[in-house]
Short mmCIF file of C-alpha atoms in Angstrom, two decimals:
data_model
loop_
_atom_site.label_atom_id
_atom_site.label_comp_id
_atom_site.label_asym_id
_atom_site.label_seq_id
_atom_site.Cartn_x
_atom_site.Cartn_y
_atom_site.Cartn_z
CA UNK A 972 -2.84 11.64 11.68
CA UNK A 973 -2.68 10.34 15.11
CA UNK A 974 -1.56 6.01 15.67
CA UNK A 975 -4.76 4.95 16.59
CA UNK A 976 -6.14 6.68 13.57
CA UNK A 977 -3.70 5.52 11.31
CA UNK A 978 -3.64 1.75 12.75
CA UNK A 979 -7.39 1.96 11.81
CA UNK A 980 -6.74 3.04 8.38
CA UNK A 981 -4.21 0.11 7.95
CA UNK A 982 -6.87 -2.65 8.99
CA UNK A 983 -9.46 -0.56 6.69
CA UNK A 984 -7.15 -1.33 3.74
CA UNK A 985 -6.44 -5.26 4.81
CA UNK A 986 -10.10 -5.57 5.36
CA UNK A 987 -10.75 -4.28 1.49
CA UNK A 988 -8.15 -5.40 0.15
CA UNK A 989 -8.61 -9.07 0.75
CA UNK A 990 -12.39 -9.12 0.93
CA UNK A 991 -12.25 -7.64 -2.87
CA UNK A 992 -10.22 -10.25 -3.77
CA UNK A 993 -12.11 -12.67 -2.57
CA UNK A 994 -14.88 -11.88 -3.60
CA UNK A 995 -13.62 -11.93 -7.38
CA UNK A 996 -13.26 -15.50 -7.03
CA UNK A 997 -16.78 -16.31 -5.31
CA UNK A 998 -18.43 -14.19 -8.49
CA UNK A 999 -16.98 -16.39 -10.77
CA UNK A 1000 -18.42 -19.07 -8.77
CA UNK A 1001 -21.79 -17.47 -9.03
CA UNK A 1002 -21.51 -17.62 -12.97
CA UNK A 1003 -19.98 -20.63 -13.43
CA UNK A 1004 -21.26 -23.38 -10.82
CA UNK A 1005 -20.05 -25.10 -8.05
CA UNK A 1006 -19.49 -28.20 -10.11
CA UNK A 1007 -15.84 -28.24 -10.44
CA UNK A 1008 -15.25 -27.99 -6.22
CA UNK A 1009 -17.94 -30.54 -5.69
CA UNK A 1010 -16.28 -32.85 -8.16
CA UNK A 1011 -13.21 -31.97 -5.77
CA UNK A 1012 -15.36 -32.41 -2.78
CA UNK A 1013 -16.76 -35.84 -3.90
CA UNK A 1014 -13.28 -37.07 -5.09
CA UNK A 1015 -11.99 -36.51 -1.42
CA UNK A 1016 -14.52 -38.99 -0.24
CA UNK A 1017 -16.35 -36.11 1.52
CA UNK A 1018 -20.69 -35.11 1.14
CA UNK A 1019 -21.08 -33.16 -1.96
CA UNK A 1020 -23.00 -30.25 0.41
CA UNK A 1021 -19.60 -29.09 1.50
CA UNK A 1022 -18.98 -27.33 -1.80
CA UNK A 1023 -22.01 -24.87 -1.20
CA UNK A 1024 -19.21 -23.65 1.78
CA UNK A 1025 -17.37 -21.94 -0.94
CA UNK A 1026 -20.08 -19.67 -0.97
CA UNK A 1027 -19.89 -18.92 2.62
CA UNK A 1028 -16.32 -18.35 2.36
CA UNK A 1029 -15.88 -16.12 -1.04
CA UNK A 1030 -19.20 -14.52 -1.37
CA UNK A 1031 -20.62 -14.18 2.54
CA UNK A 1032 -17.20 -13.70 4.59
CA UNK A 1033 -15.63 -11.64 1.84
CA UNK A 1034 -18.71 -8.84 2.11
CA UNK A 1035 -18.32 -9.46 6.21
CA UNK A 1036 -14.94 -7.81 5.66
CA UNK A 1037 -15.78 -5.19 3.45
CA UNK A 1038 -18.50 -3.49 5.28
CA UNK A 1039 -16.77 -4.59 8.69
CA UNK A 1040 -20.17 -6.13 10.03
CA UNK A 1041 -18.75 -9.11 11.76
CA UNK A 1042 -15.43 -8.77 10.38
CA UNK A 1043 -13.48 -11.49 13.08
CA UNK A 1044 -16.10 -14.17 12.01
CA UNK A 1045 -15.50 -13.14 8.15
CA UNK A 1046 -11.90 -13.10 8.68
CA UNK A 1047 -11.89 -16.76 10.04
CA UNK A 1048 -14.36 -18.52 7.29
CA UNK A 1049 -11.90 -16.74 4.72
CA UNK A 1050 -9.75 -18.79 6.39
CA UNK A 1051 -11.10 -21.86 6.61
CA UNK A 1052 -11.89 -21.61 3.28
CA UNK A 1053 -8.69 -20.92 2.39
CA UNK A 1054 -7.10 -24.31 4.33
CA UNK A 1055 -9.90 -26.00 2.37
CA UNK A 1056 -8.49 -24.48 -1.11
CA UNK A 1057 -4.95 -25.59 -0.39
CA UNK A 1058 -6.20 -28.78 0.89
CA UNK A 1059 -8.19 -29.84 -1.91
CA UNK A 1060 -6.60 -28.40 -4.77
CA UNK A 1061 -3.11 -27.16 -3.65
CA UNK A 1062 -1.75 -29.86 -1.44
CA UNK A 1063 0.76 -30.60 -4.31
CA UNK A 1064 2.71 -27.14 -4.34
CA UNK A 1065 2.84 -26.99 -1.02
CA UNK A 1066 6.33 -27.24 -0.86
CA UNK A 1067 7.31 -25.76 -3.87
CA UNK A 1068 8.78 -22.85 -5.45
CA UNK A 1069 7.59 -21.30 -8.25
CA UNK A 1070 9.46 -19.96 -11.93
CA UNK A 1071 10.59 -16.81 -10.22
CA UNK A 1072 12.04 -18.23 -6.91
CA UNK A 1073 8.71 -17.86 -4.69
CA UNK A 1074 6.40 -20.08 -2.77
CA UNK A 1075 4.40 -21.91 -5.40
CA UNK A 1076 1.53 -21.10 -2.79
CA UNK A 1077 2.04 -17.19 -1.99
CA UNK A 1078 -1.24 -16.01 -2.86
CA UNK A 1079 -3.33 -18.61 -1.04
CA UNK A 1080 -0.37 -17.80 2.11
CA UNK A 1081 -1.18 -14.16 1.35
CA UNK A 1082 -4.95 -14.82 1.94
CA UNK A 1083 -4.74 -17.23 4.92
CA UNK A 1084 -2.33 -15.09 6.83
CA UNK A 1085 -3.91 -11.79 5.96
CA UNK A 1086 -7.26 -13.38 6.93
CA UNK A 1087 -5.43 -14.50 10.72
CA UNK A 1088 -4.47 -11.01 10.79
CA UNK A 1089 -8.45 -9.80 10.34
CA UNK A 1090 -9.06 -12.15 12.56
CA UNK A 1091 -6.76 -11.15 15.11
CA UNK A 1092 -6.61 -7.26 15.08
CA UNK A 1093 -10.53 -6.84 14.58
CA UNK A 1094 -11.75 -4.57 11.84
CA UNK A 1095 -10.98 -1.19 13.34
CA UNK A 1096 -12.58 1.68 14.06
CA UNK A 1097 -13.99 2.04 9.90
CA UNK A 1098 -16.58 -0.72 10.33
CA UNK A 1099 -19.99 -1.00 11.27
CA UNK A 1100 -19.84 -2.86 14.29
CA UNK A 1101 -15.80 -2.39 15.12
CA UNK A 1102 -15.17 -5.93 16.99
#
C-alpha cells in the first residue's frame, strides 16, 4: 500500500471512528429529550433554542463524517459542540486529573482534537465528496 493510500485509510478510520462515537451520544438524545441540556442551556442565562444544536452537532455532523459528505464542516460543528459540552457541563474538571493519573477531560480532548484534525486534513480520498 502506497502513502497516499494509506494516509487515506488513516483519515477513513478518524472519520469513523469519532463520527460513531458521536453519534452514540446524539441517539440517546433522540430517546431521551433534550431537556437535561436545555435546563443547562437556560441555567447559563442563554435562549433555550440553543439546545436543539446538540442535534446538529451529535446526530447531523457525526453522519457528515461518516459518509465523508462535507466532512470539514462536520468536523468543525463536532467541535463546536464539543467546546459547548466542556463549557456547559465540564468547565469544573478542566484542570483536573482523574483516579488513574489522566486528564479528568480526555475523552471530550480526544473528540475536540480529533475533530481539528477532520477538520484540518479533509476526509480523504474514502468519502463522497473528498474536501
Amino acid at each position: 500500500m502506497n502513502q497516499a493510500a494509506m494516509q487515506d485509510f488513516g483519515k477513513l478510520v478518524l472519520r469513523i471512528a469519532l463520527g460513531a462515537l458521536i453519534l452514540l451520544h446524539g441517539i440517546s438524545k433522540l430517546k431521551n429529550g433534550l431537556g437535561p441540556i436545555e435546563g443547562m442551556v437556560l441555567a447559563r442565562g442563554l435562549p433555550g433554542f440553543l439546545a436543539y444544536g446538540v442535534l446538529a452537532g451529535e446526530v447531523l455532523a457525526p453522519l457528515m463524517l461518516l459518509f465523508g459528505a462535507y466532512a470539514r464542516i462536520g468536523a468543525v460543528i463536532v467541535a463546536i459542540n464539543m467546546l459547548f459540552a466542556i463549557a456547559l457541563v465540564h468547565m469544573g474538571q478542566l484542570g483536573q486529573l482523574n483516579d488513574q493519573g489522566g486528564w479528568a477531560l480526555e475523552l471530550q480532548g480526544m473528540f475536540l482534537f480529533t475533530a481539528l484534525a477532520i477538520a484540518l486534513f479533509g476526509p480523504g480520498r474514502y468519502a463522497i465528496n473528498q474536501r
